[in-house]
Structures are given as structure tokens and as C-alpha cells.
């Protein structure tokens, strides 16, 4: 109900959460980049995919927050 009274709050929260996750993934990528073990290859691939997804989600969330994109135009399957 709070989002009904404050429409920007939910958008801002989503944008902040995506930004936080993106930062955490970037930090993890930096830590993994110094390891050359074969086990890291699969993790690295999954991490790269997650980073790309979050970058796209962050851009979309910012566009929604700034009013450049309507929520009805989003077709996310989470």
C-alpha cells in the first residue's frame, strides 16, 4: 500500500537494490579475476551473464525512475 501513496518509492528501492547487486557482482568479479583455477571458468561465465543482466536491469530501472520508460513496457521474467 505504501507504493500506492508514494509511487517513486518502489522505483527508487528497485533501482537501489539493482545498483547494490551490480556493485557486489563487480567486486566478486575482481576477486575471481586473480584466480586461474579451472573451477573458476564456469563461475566466471555465470558471473558474466549475471553482470550483463543486472546492467540491463539497472538501465531499465533508471529509465523507469526518470520517467523515460513506463513499467508496462517492461517484460522481465524474474
PDB file of C-alpha atoms in Angstrom:
ATOM      1  CA  UNK A   1       0.000   0.000   0.000  1.00  0.00           C
ATOM      2  CA  UNK A   2       2.886   2.351   0.643  1.00  0.00           C
ATOM      3  CA  UNK A   3       3.832   2.335  -3.036  1.00  0.00           C
ATOM      4  CA  UNK A   4       0.293   3.492  -3.856  1.00  0.00           C
ATOM      5  CA  UNK A   5       0.811   6.625  -1.781  1.00  0.00           C
ATOM      6  CA  UNK A   6       4.427   7.151  -2.837  1.00  0.00           C
ATOM      7  CA  UNK A   7       4.827   5.993  -6.459  1.00  0.00           C
ATOM      8  CA  UNK A   8       8.524   6.908  -6.634  1.00  0.00           C
ATOM      9  CA  UNK A   9       9.445   4.899  -3.538  1.00  0.00           C
ATOM     10  CA  UNK A  10       9.129   1.468  -5.122  1.00  0.00           C
ATOM     11  CA  UNK A  11      11.033   2.551  -8.243  1.00  0.00           C
ATOM     12  CA  UNK A  12      13.778   4.078  -6.121  1.00  0.00           C
ATOM     13  CA  UNK A  13      14.040   0.956  -3.950  1.00  0.00           C
ATOM     14  CA  UNK A  14      14.304  -1.287  -7.002  1.00  0.00           C
ATOM     15  CA  UNK A  15      16.966   0.930  -8.543  1.00  0.00           C
ATOM     16  CA  UNK A  16      18.959   0.978  -5.294  1.00  0.00           C
ATOM     17  CA  UNK A  17      18.758  -2.810  -4.927  1.00  0.00           C
ATOM     18  CA  UNK A  18      19.858  -3.411  -8.515  1.00  0.00           C
ATOM     19  CA  UNK A  19      22.736  -0.966  -8.031  1.00  0.00           C
ATOM     20  CA  UNK A  20      23.794  -2.774  -4.848  1.00  0.00           C
ATOM     21  CA  UNK A  21      23.694  -6.178  -6.553  1.00  0.00           C
ATOM     22  CA  UNK A  22      25.620  -4.835  -9.536  1.00  0.00           C
ATOM     23  CA  UNK A  23      28.323  -3.462  -7.218  1.00  0.00           C
ATOM     24  CA  UNK A  24      28.574  -6.774  -5.352  1.00  0.00           C
ATOM     25  CA  UNK A  25      28.913  -8.690  -8.617  1.00  0.00           C
ATOM     26  CA  UNK A  26      31.637  -6.348  -9.826  1.00  0.00           C
ATOM     27  CA  UNK A  27      33.541  -6.837  -6.566  1.00  0.00           C
ATOM     28  CA  UNK A  28      33.188 -10.611  -6.881  1.00  0.00           C
ATOM     29  CA  UNK A  29      34.421 -10.428 -10.462  1.00  0.00           C
ATOM     30  CA  UNK A  30      37.525  -8.574  -9.310  1.00  0.00           C
ATOM     31  CA  UNK A  31      38.242 -11.240  -6.693  1.00  0.00           C
ATOM     32  CA  UNK A  32      37.709 -14.075  -9.169  1.00  0.00           C
ATOM     33  CA  UNK A  33      39.857 -12.442 -11.832  1.00  0.00           C
ATOM     34  CA  UNK A  34      43.013 -13.168  -9.831  1.00  0.00           C
ATOM     35  CA  UNK A  35      42.265 -16.915  -9.737  1.00  0.00           C
ATOM     36  CA  UNK A  36      43.218 -19.128 -12.670  1.00  0.00           C
ATOM     37  CA  UNK A  37      41.811 -22.448 -11.469  1.00  0.00           C
ATOM     38  CA  UNK A  38      39.685 -24.497 -13.917  1.00  0.00           C
ATOM     39  CA  UNK A  39      36.750 -24.480 -11.478  1.00  0.00           C
ATOM     40  CA  UNK A  40      36.513 -20.721 -11.817  1.00  0.00           C
ATOM     41  CA  UNK A  41      35.779 -20.891 -15.567  1.00  0.00           C
ATOM     42  CA  UNK A  42      32.140 -21.947 -15.107  1.00  0.00           C
ATOM     43  CA  UNK A  43      31.629 -19.498 -12.252  1.00  0.00           C
ATOM     44  CA  UNK A  44      33.173 -16.737 -14.358  1.00  0.00           C
ATOM     45  CA  UNK A  45      30.779 -17.461 -17.239  1.00  0.00           C
ATOM     46  CA  UNK A  46      27.747 -17.370 -14.943  1.00  0.00           C
ATOM     47  CA  UNK A  47      29.031 -14.200 -13.316  1.00  0.00           C
ATOM     48  CA  UNK A  48      29.458 -12.514 -16.696  1.00  0.00           C
ATOM     49  CA  UNK A  49      25.863 -13.391 -17.589  1.00  0.00           C
ATOM     50  CA  UNK A  50      24.602 -12.062 -14.253  1.00  0.00           C
ATOM     51  CA  UNK A  51      26.560  -8.830 -14.670  1.00  0.00           C
ATOM     52  CA  UNK A  52      25.101  -8.299 -18.148  1.00  0.00           C
ATOM     53  CA  UNK A  53      21.578  -8.958 -16.888  1.00  0.00           C
ATOM     54  CA  UNK A  54      21.993  -6.571 -13.961  1.00  0.00           C
ATOM     55  CA  UNK A  55      23.450  -3.867 -16.202  1.00  0.00           C
ATOM     56  CA  UNK A  56      20.368  -4.096 -18.400  1.00  0.00           C
ATOM     57  CA  UNK A  57      18.074  -4.158 -15.368  1.00  0.00           C
ATOM     58  CA  UNK A  58      19.853  -1.160 -13.845  1.00  0.00           C
ATOM     59  CA  UNK A  59      19.488   0.845 -17.037  1.00  0.00           C
ATOM     60  CA  UNK A  60      15.791  -0.038 -17.284  1.00  0.00           C
ATOM     61  CA  UNK A  61      15.197   0.774 -13.606  1.00  0.00           C
ATOM     62  CA  UNK A  62      16.856   4.161 -14.021  1.00  0.00           C
ATOM     63  CA  UNK A  63      14.742   4.857 -17.096  1.00  0.00           C
ATOM     64  CA  UNK A  64      11.575   3.941 -15.183  1.00  0.00           C
ATOM     65  CA  UNK A  65      12.670   6.075 -12.228  1.00  0.00           C
ATOM     66  CA  UNK A  66      13.384   9.034 -14.514  1.00  0.00           C
ATOM     67  CA  UNK A  67      10.072   8.607 -16.329  1.00  0.00           C
ATOM     68  CA  UNK A  68      11.691   7.638 -19.635  1.00  0.00           C
ATOM     69  CA  UNK A  69      10.117   4.180 -19.611  1.00  0.00           C
ATOM     70  CA  UNK A  70       6.717   3.081 -18.380  1.00  0.00           C
ATOM     71  CA  UNK A  71       6.532  -0.035 -16.172  1.00  0.00           C
ATOM     72  CA  UNK A  72       4.070  -1.541 -18.650  1.00  0.00           C
ATOM     73  CA  UNK A  73       6.834  -1.613 -21.283  1.00  0.00           C
ATOM     74  CA  UNK A  74       8.994  -3.892 -19.140  1.00  0.00           C
ATOM     75  CA  UNK A  75       8.856  -7.584 -19.952  1.00  0.00           C
ATOM     76  CA  UNK A  76      11.002  -9.067 -17.188  1.00  0.00           C
ATOM     77  CA  UNK A  77      10.683 -12.660 -16.126  1.00  0.00           C
ATOM     78  CA  UNK A  78      12.195 -12.956 -12.678  1.00  0.00           C
TER      79      UNK A  78
END
